[in-house]
Amino acid sequence: MDPECSRLLPALCAVLADPRQLVADDTCLEKLLDWFKTVMETESSLQLLQDHPCLMELLSHVLKPQDVSPRVLSFALRLVGIFAAQEDCFQYLQQGELLLGLFGETGALSWAAWSVPSVRSGWIQGLCSLVRHPSALHFLADSGAVDTIFSLQGDPSLFVASAASQLLVHILALAMQGGASGSPTREAAAWPVCAQKIVNHVEESLHSKATPQVTQALNVLTTTFGRCHSPWTRVLWERLSPSVACLFERDPIPAVHSLMDLLLSVASPQELRTRAFSVLLQPLACILKATTQAPGPPGLLDGAADSLLTVDTLLSSKSTCVGLLCQTLAHLEELQMLPQCPSPWPQVPLLGAAVTILRLCDGSADPSSSVGGRLCGTLGGCVRVQRAALDFLGTLSQGMGPLELVLEVFAVLLKTLESPESSPMVLKKAFQATLRWLQNSHKTPSCSDLSADALLFLGELFPILQKRLCSPCWEVRDSALEFLTHLIRHWGGQADFREALRSSEVPAFAHQLLQDPESYVRASAVGAAGQLSTRGLQAAPTSPENPQAQQGLLMDLMHILSTDSEGFPRRAVLRVFTEWLRDGHADVVQDTEWFVATVLQAVSRDLDWEVRVQGLELAQVFLIQAMGQPSLRCPYTVGLPEATSPSPHPEFLQTLCRLPLFEFAFCALLDCDRPVAQKACDLLLFLRDKTSSCSGTQEVGDNPSSASVEAVLQRWREGEQGQLLGDLDPEAMLAILRSLDLEGLQDKLAKSSDHVEKSPQSLLQDMLATVGILEENEADCY
Amino acid sequence: MPEIRVTPLGAGQDVGRSCILVSISGKNVMLDCGMHMGYNDDRRFPDFSYITQSGRLTDFLDCVIISHFHLDHCGALPYFSEMVGYDGPIYMTHPTQAICPILLEDYRKIAVDKKGEANFFTSQMIKDCMKKVVAVHLHQTVQVDDELEIKAYYAGHVLGAAMFQIKVGSESVVYTGDYNMTPDRHLGAAWIDKCRPNLLITESTYATTIRDSKRCRERDFLKKVHETVERGGKVLIPVFALGRAQELCILLETFWERMNLKVPIYFSTGLTEKANHYYKLFITWTNQKIRKTFVQRNMFEFKHIKAFDRTFADNPGPMVVFATPGMLHAGQSLQIFRKWAGNEKNMVIMPGYCVQGTVGHKILSGQRKLEMEGRQVLEVKMQVEYMSFSAHADAKGIMQLVGQAEPESVLLVHGEAKKMEFLRQKIEQEFRVSCYMPANGETVTLPTSPSIPVGISLGLLKREMVQGLLPEAKKPRLLHGTLIMKDSSFRLVSSEQALKELGLAEHQLRFTCRVHLQDTRKEQETALRVYSHLKSTLKDHCVQHLPDGSVTVESILIQAAAHSEDPGTKVLLVSWTYQDEELGSFLTALLKNGLPQAPS
């Protein structure tokens, strides 16, 4: 701990112990704990307590809780936990009876303040920090704390209940790990007392009739097994798996989603997994059964379809039906992305189910049974289910399916995209799912071309996209533009795709949206137009004789950059410009100097610092193209002969002065927004590096590279007042550049500007400074 | 069991960030989704993992409602929708929808600018989040789905702030968000109709305070600014781009006009134009005075307030500058502060709350030597003033709102525990309703008794009318009929109609009872005695002696029989239908008392 903090600590402890003093706010105490945690990572907590008696005084004071606010009590419980995480300090505190006084039955539990949730929470978190060593386990077993934790699992505060379960996981892991040097014993009686207690408790909970309790136990186990796989977790699973298997004998099987998660987190028997999975699939199986005309091919869903209970749930009310379906779809989506996802994965029936659900939602399903008819009524127009089904359908694109089913997928997606009923959010999801299916539909190793079916699909898609680009909802126009940009990025180079796109009016409509009233849409239109132009797919037909349309876009974007009142379109323009410059876009190459000069001029006046940063980025691309990549500053290459980069052509330096790139970068160095200054600093360092071999005799100041940037630039400004900077000669510029302490500035900027604000001294000072004045400004807010 | 459950994830006994989960008849709604400005890590956002213990978050919530654009009410939205993955609808008023993304973007830029935070939401995320927003008008009933509906009421506080009524069937909750019961310079006072919700969730920032009039604070502010510029000093007012800035601009603009002052006033950011644009656009949301004068002059078109250029800070002479951000923790306001702090003629006025660690917080707590980057120490000689302009209802205002809405119970949020406790008692005493104040993470459960609408057949009503009893709205009435539940609706019809509709045959159900009488005479004579006794006792009823010897009173039938074992005892068999249950019981009791002695 640094001396300044040591000096401030006694006063702070006195304030905390004084019930008449208000503590600034919760965040201060939280940050104080954060700081102690950091200190404890490198220092001995025992030493710290001995060096700072004020801490022990504060903690002993807390034992008389009538004098202390619940806030400070909770803080103290957590603080003690942090100290006692080190075993020697734990013993020291235990000798002083402090631990029992705080965490024992006569401690916090007996205080009036125990009714305050934050105190109970502090008690748990304190224990959680403390339980790091065998002594702590003995303490837990002797003090009866484990039983208290069990009861806190049912606490009225969600925070407390959840923390209690987490603590159990933590204790169980420590107890089981600690006991096992070598392979752990199967004999439960030989396990540490804490572990035995917890395992018995989990077992009892698994046998409980109350589903929340079963869920709680399953979640404890999932977290335990999810965290580590080692010999002891295998032993533990062996012991508990019969109780878990028992759950399958109940009707209905309780907490099936948690059960599935558990079975996947542990090396469980395939049979159990399959059973849990089929229960999980029941709702989808019911949907398929209710809508299938003829018995389909046998699939994994068949066995699952016969649960009357599921049918009842699906039909009982609209909200339960929607809830059950959404939960199932979301869970399956998660499962498919897991490495240990259930196998075999019933891709085909699931795909069928997803398509059917979407059809039930859009009203195009053909119900073959009365149940199907009722589902039609319930799900018709249901946006929630539609959203979930589209997400799931998108995920299923990874597995593909038989051709006729894929065609059905495309058909249902087209229907959704076309339907006037589709909400903006549904459309967005449909666009996303479409993109994923298109991307995966050509997953043949030999080619990355679009398949013939996908091309057919595109032919139908573009007219719809065109319509969506004219939607009265900005959300829809924007999603459509984003979708278009993705399409071009992927397939813009392919002849068939280009053909299909060109024969539609999509490019023209996209171009028109550059004037959209909504700034988000203008920004997306800029991105789309930029992509179209990069690929030579712009709206107006371009022939070599008529390059105006193309030039027109450049001018349109320049216009947006200098006049648009919102930051997003301007930022989008710079992204496009930088890409164009990098890729050697024809219009840029035509007159690069004019291009860069015009951009820099517009950007230097911009109020949005992100635009200014991007302007510097563009300048850097320009420099790299002219001067080559920055040299590597790798410490291992110090001894190697340095490959000297060729000096830049004097004419190029002249160009830089004319642009004026130097002036732009110098001004940016003093920008009040840190990222701009940082970027300018990098740029000038690069430039200085590249020009180091240029002859330069004219220095500013006596001591080059040491003057502060601000001072140098100030002097320079004063000296050159009235003179156009573009007229300055490169020599003068290089001299200024060399006299700047750029490394110093870079270091300063690299530290985030709130490093002082975040420092512990600042925190202690602030807490002490607010004492007494709180009453004045209390409880104000925004 | 129908119930309403409320769990604050934030604003439960604190003012950090608002986020309250409400479950009403199985529908789950999140009220506000705020961010805590006092933290730099994940703790600034509510812990959404608590929303659902099992199952996935996105499938759990039916909608999110945002009360107003302050970041402690909407700052976590992009995180929640784009990083946690909420996909459902987000409801807010039109002005909030317009202003919210500007503030989120502004805050994002400060966070990234200042700390270089990478793990923060991006502009793209803000946009994607805003795509999920559905804007609502005041007093418009919006159907979230078949069962859930919401309605917004004017809340004052800031432009676009609203209170929301959430209704499922006959059950409803009102959430106030932040509100103000007294009109201020540019906004009106909150208002709600007598909607009698099951629960009113109200903010309680000033639970124990009766605030002085805002006029005094405004006068004070103008006086201080004026004095400083008079003596040639510069005034820095750090603000966030929207909200208080506009309020203070109107104040200064009017004052400058009235006093004919020439000292320049600057606003430091490009956001101002856009902000003022929105105030102009949503003029109907401002107060009457502004709307009236709008015809002659738009209050938000400022004559005296000009755009600021950073070189102006070095100009000699007095000036007033509004600069962002509001807590002096980054960007332009901090840069100007550094330049001006050393001169005692200058002044900084902090018009809002500052979180720990910021320069704003430090100078407000009286620190005058500030350590800056690179161990530099900045000595603050300029004057430092704090002026609270936050517009919340005070204790009186909160009581007034409770009185207006007439809720069945009240729940306090967005306040400090101690003060809430005081207000809680006051509300319980004055309004005789339960008042709750859960801590974050604690759930309050209120059982409700839903009223189920039942249709009554015309025939049944007419029959009642014939009996001369006209229905009265507030008096409970007893009505006999048959309740038919069909196609999830309820109807009360006459039993004859029910039989007809359901195609059922009628069955008679009779209650029977035996009464033993000491009587040695023949059965017929006993029956006659019973007849005479009842005839004389029940004057209003039709008592008949039938030829077969039995006696009837309305539907009640009485027959006398000999006792099989005891010739000195006769058994009276009494039977009646359920319609005459009362009379039947009465008669049985009467007969059990025995018959009067026959005149000899």
mmCIF file with all atom_site columns, N, CA, C and O in Angstrom, chain A residues 393-420:
data_model
loop_
_atom_site.group_PDB
_atom_site.id
_atom_site.type_symbol
_atom_site.label_atom_id
_atom_site.label_alt_id
_atom_site.label_comp_id
_atom_site.label_asym_id
_atom_site.label_entity_id
_atom_site.label_seq_id
_atom_site.pdbx_PDB_ins_code
_atom_site.Cartn_x
_atom_site.Cartn_y
_atom_site.Cartn_z
_atom_site.occupancy
_atom_site.B_iso_or_equiv
_atom_site.pdbx_formal_charge
_atom_site.auth_seq_id
_atom_site.auth_comp_id
_atom_site.auth_asym_id
_atom_site.auth_atom_id
_atom_site.pdbx_PDB_model_num
ATOM 1   N N  . LEU A 1 393 ? -34.231 -20.868 -37.200 1.00 0.00 ? 393 LEU A N  1
ATOM 2   C CA . LEU A 1 393 ? -34.065 -21.272 -38.596 1.00 0.00 ? 393 LEU A CA 1
ATOM 3   C C  . LEU A 1 393 ? -32.688 -20.845 -39.105 1.00 0.00 ? 393 LEU A C  1
ATOM 4   O O  . LEU A 1 393 ? -32.007 -21.600 -39.807 1.00 0.00 ? 393 LEU A O  1
ATOM 5   N N  . GLY A 1 394 ? -32.277 -19.648 -38.731 1.00 0.00 ? 394 GLY A N  1
ATOM 6   C CA . GLY A 1 394 ? -30.960 -19.149 -39.126 1.00 0.00 ? 394 GLY A CA 1
ATOM 7   C C  . GLY A 1 394 ? -29.860 -20.064 -38.610 1.00 0.00 ? 394 GLY A C  1
ATOM 8   O O  . GLY A 1 394 ? -28.926 -20.427 -39.332 1.00 0.00 ? 394 GLY A O  1
ATOM 9   N N  . THR A 1 395 ? -29.972 -20.479 -37.352 1.00 0.00 ? 395 THR A N  1
ATOM 10  C CA . THR A 1 395 ? -28.966 -21.363 -36.770 1.00 0.00 ? 395 THR A CA 1
ATOM 11  C C  . THR A 1 395 ? -28.937 -22.709 -37.480 1.00 0.00 ? 395 THR A C  1
ATOM 12  O O  . THR A 1 395 ? -27.883 -23.311 -37.668 1.00 0.00 ? 395 THR A O  1
ATOM 13  N N  . LEU A 1 396 ? -30.134 -23.174 -37.881 1.00 0.00 ? 396 LEU A N  1
ATOM 14  C CA . LEU A 1 396 ? -30.206 -24.478 -38.545 1.00 0.00 ? 396 LEU A CA 1
ATOM 15  C C  . LEU A 1 396 ? -29.517 -24.483 -39.906 1.00 0.00 ? 396 LEU A C  1
ATOM 16  O O  . LEU A 1 396 ? -29.253 -25.551 -40.463 1.00 0.00 ? 396 LEU A O  1
ATOM 17  N N  . SER A 1 397 ? -29.224 -23.296 -40.432 1.00 0.00 ? 397 SER A N  1
ATOM 18  C CA . SER A 1 397 ? -28.582 -23.237 -41.752 1.00 0.00 ? 397 SER A CA 1
ATOM 19  C C  . SER A 1 397 ? -27.221 -23.922 -41.740 1.00 0.00 ? 397 SER A C  1
ATOM 20  O O  . SER A 1 397 ? -26.718 -24.346 -42.779 1.00 0.00 ? 397 SER A O  1
ATOM 21  N N  . GLN A 1 398 ? -26.628 -24.052 -40.540 1.00 0.00 ? 398 GLN A N  1
ATOM 22  C CA . GLN A 1 398 ? -25.327 -24.717 -40.450 1.00 0.00 ? 398 GLN A CA 1
ATOM 23  C C  . GLN A 1 398 ? -25.399 -26.171 -40.887 1.00 0.00 ? 398 GLN A C  1
ATOM 24  O O  . GLN A 1 398 ? -24.431 -26.735 -41.368 1.00 0.00 ? 398 GLN A O  1
ATOM 25  N N  . GLY A 1 399 ? -26.574 -26.779 -40.669 1.00 0.00 ? 399 GLY A N  1
ATOM 26  C CA . GLY A 1 399 ? -26.683 -28.214 -40.947 1.00 0.00 ? 399 GLY A CA 1
ATOM 27  C C  . GLY A 1 399 ? -27.300 -28.533 -42.287 1.00 0.00 ? 399 GLY A C  1
ATOM 28  O O  . GLY A 1 399 ? -27.281 -29.679 -42.719 1.00 0.00 ? 399 GLY A O  1
ATOM 29  N N  . MET A 1 400 ? -27.885 -27.530 -42.935 1.00 0.00 ? 400 MET A N  1
ATOM 30  C CA . MET A 1 400 ? -28.584 -27.729 -44.214 1.00 0.00 ? 400 MET A CA 1
ATOM 31  C C  . MET A 1 400 ? -29.646 -28.831 -44.108 1.00 0.00 ? 400 MET A C  1
ATOM 32  O O  . MET A 1 400 ? -30.179 -29.062 -43.045 1.00 0.00 ? 400 MET A O  1
ATOM 33  N N  . GLY A 1 401 ? -29.956 -29.463 -45.235 1.00 0.00 ? 401 GLY A N  1
ATOM 34  C CA . GLY A 1 401 ? -31.016 -30.462 -45.241 1.00 0.00 ? 401 GLY A CA 1
ATOM 35  C C  . GLY A 1 401 ? -31.275 -30.871 -46.672 1.00 0.00 ? 401 GLY A C  1
ATOM 36  O O  . GLY A 1 401 ? -30.631 -30.371 -47.595 1.00 0.00 ? 401 GLY A O  1
ATOM 37  N N  . PRO A 1 402 ? -32.246 -31.786 -46.885 1.00 0.00 ? 402 PRO A N  1
ATOM 38  C CA . PRO A 1 402 ? -32.543 -32.212 -48.255 1.00 0.00 ? 402 PRO A CA 1
ATOM 39  C C  . PRO A 1 402 ? -33.081 -31.040 -49.085 1.00 0.00 ? 402 PRO A C  1
ATOM 40  O O  . PRO A 1 402 ? -33.686 -30.120 -48.531 1.00 0.00 ? 402 PRO A O  1
ATOM 41  N N  . LEU A 1 403 ? -32.846 -31.141 -50.386 1.00 0.00 ? 403 LEU A N  1
ATOM 42  C CA . LEU A 1 403 ? -33.129 -30.018 -51.267 1.00 0.00 ? 403 LEU A CA 1
ATOM 43  C C  . LEU A 1 403 ? -34.555 -29.493 -51.144 1.00 0.00 ? 403 LEU A C  1
ATOM 44  O O  . LEU A 1 403 ? -34.791 -28.293 -51.031 1.00 0.00 ? 403 LEU A O  1
ATOM 45  N N  . GLU A 1 404 ? -35.522 -30.437 -51.116 1.00 0.00 ? 404 GLU A N  1
ATOM 46  C CA . GLU A 1 404 ? -36.912 -29.958 -51.117 1.00 0.00 ? 404 GLU A CA 1
ATOM 47  C C  . GLU A 1 404 ? -37.214 -29.146 -49.851 1.00 0.00 ? 404 GLU A C  1
ATOM 48  O O  . GLU A 1 404 ? -37.965 -28.179 -49.869 1.00 0.00 ? 404 GLU A O  1
ATOM 49  N N  . LEU A 1 405 ? -36.552 -29.525 -48.754 1.00 0.00 ? 405 LEU A N  1
ATOM 50  C CA . LEU A 1 405 ? -36.773 -28.799 -47.511 1.00 0.00 ? 405 LEU A CA 1
ATOM 51  C C  . LEU A 1 405 ? -36.101 -27.423 -47.577 1.00 0.00 ? 405 LEU A C  1
ATOM 52  O O  . LEU A 1 405 ? -36.646 -26.423 -47.101 1.00 0.00 ? 405 LEU A O  1
ATOM 53  N N  . VAL A 1 406 ? -34.912 -27.395 -48.178 1.00 0.00 ? 406 VAL A N  1
ATOM 54  C CA . VAL A 1 406 ? -34.216 -26.113 -48.325 1.00 0.00 ? 406 VAL A CA 1
ATOM 55  C C  . VAL A 1 406 ? -35.061 -25.163 -49.173 1.00 0.00 ? 406 VAL A C  1
ATOM 56  O O  . VAL A 1 406 ? -35.187 -23.976 -48.868 1.00 0.00 ? 406 VAL A O  1
ATOM 57  N N  . LEU A 1 407 ? -35.678 -25.709 -50.209 1.00 0.00 ? 407 LEU A N  1
ATOM 58  C CA . LEU A 1 407 ? -36.540 -24.870 -51.037 1.00 0.00 ? 407 LEU A CA 1
ATOM 59  C C  . LEU A 1 407 ? -37.723 -24.343 -50.236 1.00 0.00 ? 407 LEU A C  1
ATOM 60  O O  . LEU A 1 407 ? -38.148 -23.211 -50.396 1.00 0.00 ? 407 LEU A O  1
ATOM 61  N N  . GLU A 1 408 ? -38.205 -25.201 -49.346 1.00 0.00 ? 408 GLU A N  1
ATOM 62  C CA . GLU A 1 408 ? -39.298 -24.752 -48.474 1.00 0.00 ? 408 GLU A CA 1
ATOM 63  C C  . GLU A 1 408 ? -38.838 -23.621 -47.567 1.00 0.00 ? 408 GLU A C  1
ATOM 64  O O  . GLU A 1 408 ? -39.580 -22.690 -47.285 1.00 0.00 ? 408 GLU A O  1
ATOM 65  N N  . VAL A 1 409 ? -37.590 -23.755 -47.081 1.00 0.00 ? 409 VAL A N  1
ATOM 66  C CA . VAL A 1 409 ? -37.036 -22.697 -46.232 1.00 0.00 ? 409 VAL A CA 1
ATOM 67  C C  . VAL A 1 409 ? -37.016 -21.392 -47.002 1.00 0.00 ? 409 VAL A C  1
ATOM 68  O O  . VAL A 1 409 ? -37.498 -20.359 -46.532 1.00 0.00 ? 409 VAL A O  1
ATOM 69  N N  . PHE A 1 410 ? -36.478 -21.433 -48.216 1.00 0.00 ? 410 PHE A N  1
ATOM 70  C CA . PHE A 1 410 ? -36.422 -20.217 -49.019 1.00 0.00 ? 410 PHE A CA 1
ATOM 71  C C  . PHE A 1 410 ? -37.824 -19.657 -49.254 1.00 0.00 ? 410 PHE A C  1
ATOM 72  O O  . PHE A 1 410 ? -38.047 -18.458 -49.215 1.00 0.00 ? 410 PHE A O  1
ATOM 73  N N  . ALA A 1 411 ? -38.772 -20.576 -49.489 1.00 0.00 ? 411 ALA A N  1
ATOM 74  C CA . ALA A 1 411 ? -40.140 -20.124 -49.761 1.00 0.00 ? 411 ALA A CA 1
ATOM 75  C C  . ALA A 1 411 ? -40.733 -19.408 -48.555 1.00 0.00 ? 411 ALA A C  1
ATOM 76  O O  . ALA A 1 411 ? -41.345 -18.339 -48.689 1.00 0.00 ? 411 ALA A O  1
ATOM 77  N N  . VAL A 1 412 ? -40.517 -19.989 -47.382 1.00 0.00 ? 412 VAL A N  1
ATOM 78  C CA . VAL A 1 412 ? -41.131 -19.379 -46.199 1.00 0.00 ? 412 VAL A CA 1
ATOM 79  C C  . VAL A 1 412 ? -40.432 -18.049 -45.872 1.00 0.00 ? 412 VAL A C  1
ATOM 80  O O  . VAL A 1 412 ? -41.061 -17.093 -45.419 1.00 0.00 ? 412 VAL A O  1
ATOM 81  N N  . LEU A 1 413 ? -39.132 -17.990 -46.155 1.00 0.00 ? 413 LEU A N  1
ATOM 82  C CA . LEU A 1 413 ? -38.419 -16.732 -45.924 1.00 0.00 ? 413 LEU A CA 1
ATOM 83  C C  . LEU A 1 413 ? -38.929 -15.645 -46.874 1.00 0.00 ? 413 LEU A C  1
ATOM 84  O O  . LEU A 1 413 ? -39.173 -14.512 -46.462 1.00 0.00 ? 413 LEU A O  1
ATOM 85  N N  . LEU A 1 414 ? -39.109 -16.024 -48.137 1.00 0.00 ? 414 LEU A N  1
ATOM 86  C CA . LEU A 1 414 ? -39.635 -15.052 -49.104 1.00 0.00 ? 414 LEU A CA 1
ATOM 87  C C  . LEU A 1 414 ? -41.002 -14.549 -48.671 1.00 0.00 ? 414 LEU A C  1
ATOM 88  O O  . LEU A 1 414 ? -41.286 -13.360 -48.722 1.00 0.00 ? 414 LEU A O  1
ATOM 89  N N  . LYS A 1 415 ? -41.821 -15.487 -48.218 1.00 0.00 ? 415 LYS A N  1
ATOM 90  C CA . LYS A 1 415 ? -43.179 -15.131 -47.805 1.00 0.00 ? 415 LYS A CA 1
ATOM 91  C C  . LYS A 1 415 ? -43.119 -14.124 -46.659 1.00 0.00 ? 415 LYS A C  1
ATOM 92  O O  . LYS A 1 415 ? -43.847 -13.139 -46.623 1.00 0.00 ? 415 LYS A O  1
ATOM 93  N N  . THR A 1 416 ? -42.230 -14.394 -45.702 1.00 0.00 ? 416 THR A N  1
ATOM 94  C CA . THR A 1 416 ? -42.104 -13.497 -44.551 1.00 0.00 ? 416 THR A CA 1
ATOM 95  C C  . THR A 1 416 ? -41.609 -12.116 -45.004 1.00 0.00 ? 416 THR A C  1
ATOM 96  O O  . THR A 1 416 ? -42.096 -11.098 -44.539 1.00 0.00 ? 416 THR A O  1
ATOM 97  N N  . LEU A 1 417 ? -40.612 -12.130 -45.903 1.00 0.00 ? 417 LEU A N  1
ATOM 98  C CA . LEU A 1 417 ? -40.059 -10.853 -46.348 1.00 0.00 ? 417 LEU A CA 1
ATOM 99  C C  . LEU A 1 417 ? -41.083 -10.058 -47.152 1.00 0.00 ? 417 LEU A C  1
ATOM 100 O O  . LEU A 1 417 ? -41.070 -8.835  -47.155 1.00 0.00 ? 417 LEU A O  1
ATOM 101 N N  . GLU A 1 418 ? -41.981 -10.770 -47.797 1.00 0.00 ? 418 GLU A N  1
ATOM 102 C CA . GLU A 1 418 ? -42.929 -10.108 -48.670 1.00 0.00 ? 418 GLU A CA 1
ATOM 103 C C  . GLU A 1 418 ? -44.167 -9.635  -47.917 1.00 0.00 ? 418 GLU A C  1
ATOM 104 O O  . GLU A 1 418 ? -44.771 -8.618  -48.288 1.00 0.00 ? 418 GLU A O  1
ATOM 105 N N  . SER A 1 419 ? -44.514 -10.379 -46.868 1.00 0.00 ? 419 SER A N  1
ATOM 106 C CA . SER A 1 419 ? -45.787 -10.134 -46.200 1.00 0.00 ? 419 SER A CA 1
ATOM 107 C C  . SER A 1 419 ? -45.892 -8.712  -45.651 1.00 0.00 ? 419 SER A C  1
ATOM 108 O O  . SER A 1 419 ? -45.000 -8.236  -44.947 1.00 0.00 ? 419 SER A O  1
ATOM 109 N N  . PRO A 1 420 ? -46.997 -8.040  -45.941 1.00 0.00 ? 420 PRO A N  1
ATOM 110 C CA . PRO A 1 420 ? -47.187 -6.703  -45.378 1.00 0.00 ? 420 PRO A CA 1
ATOM 111 C C  . PRO A 1 420 ? -47.406 -6.753  -43.865 1.00 0.00 ? 420 PRO A C  1
ATOM 112 O O  . PRO A 1 420 ? -47.304 -5.742  -43.189 1.00 0.00 ? 420 PRO A O  1
#
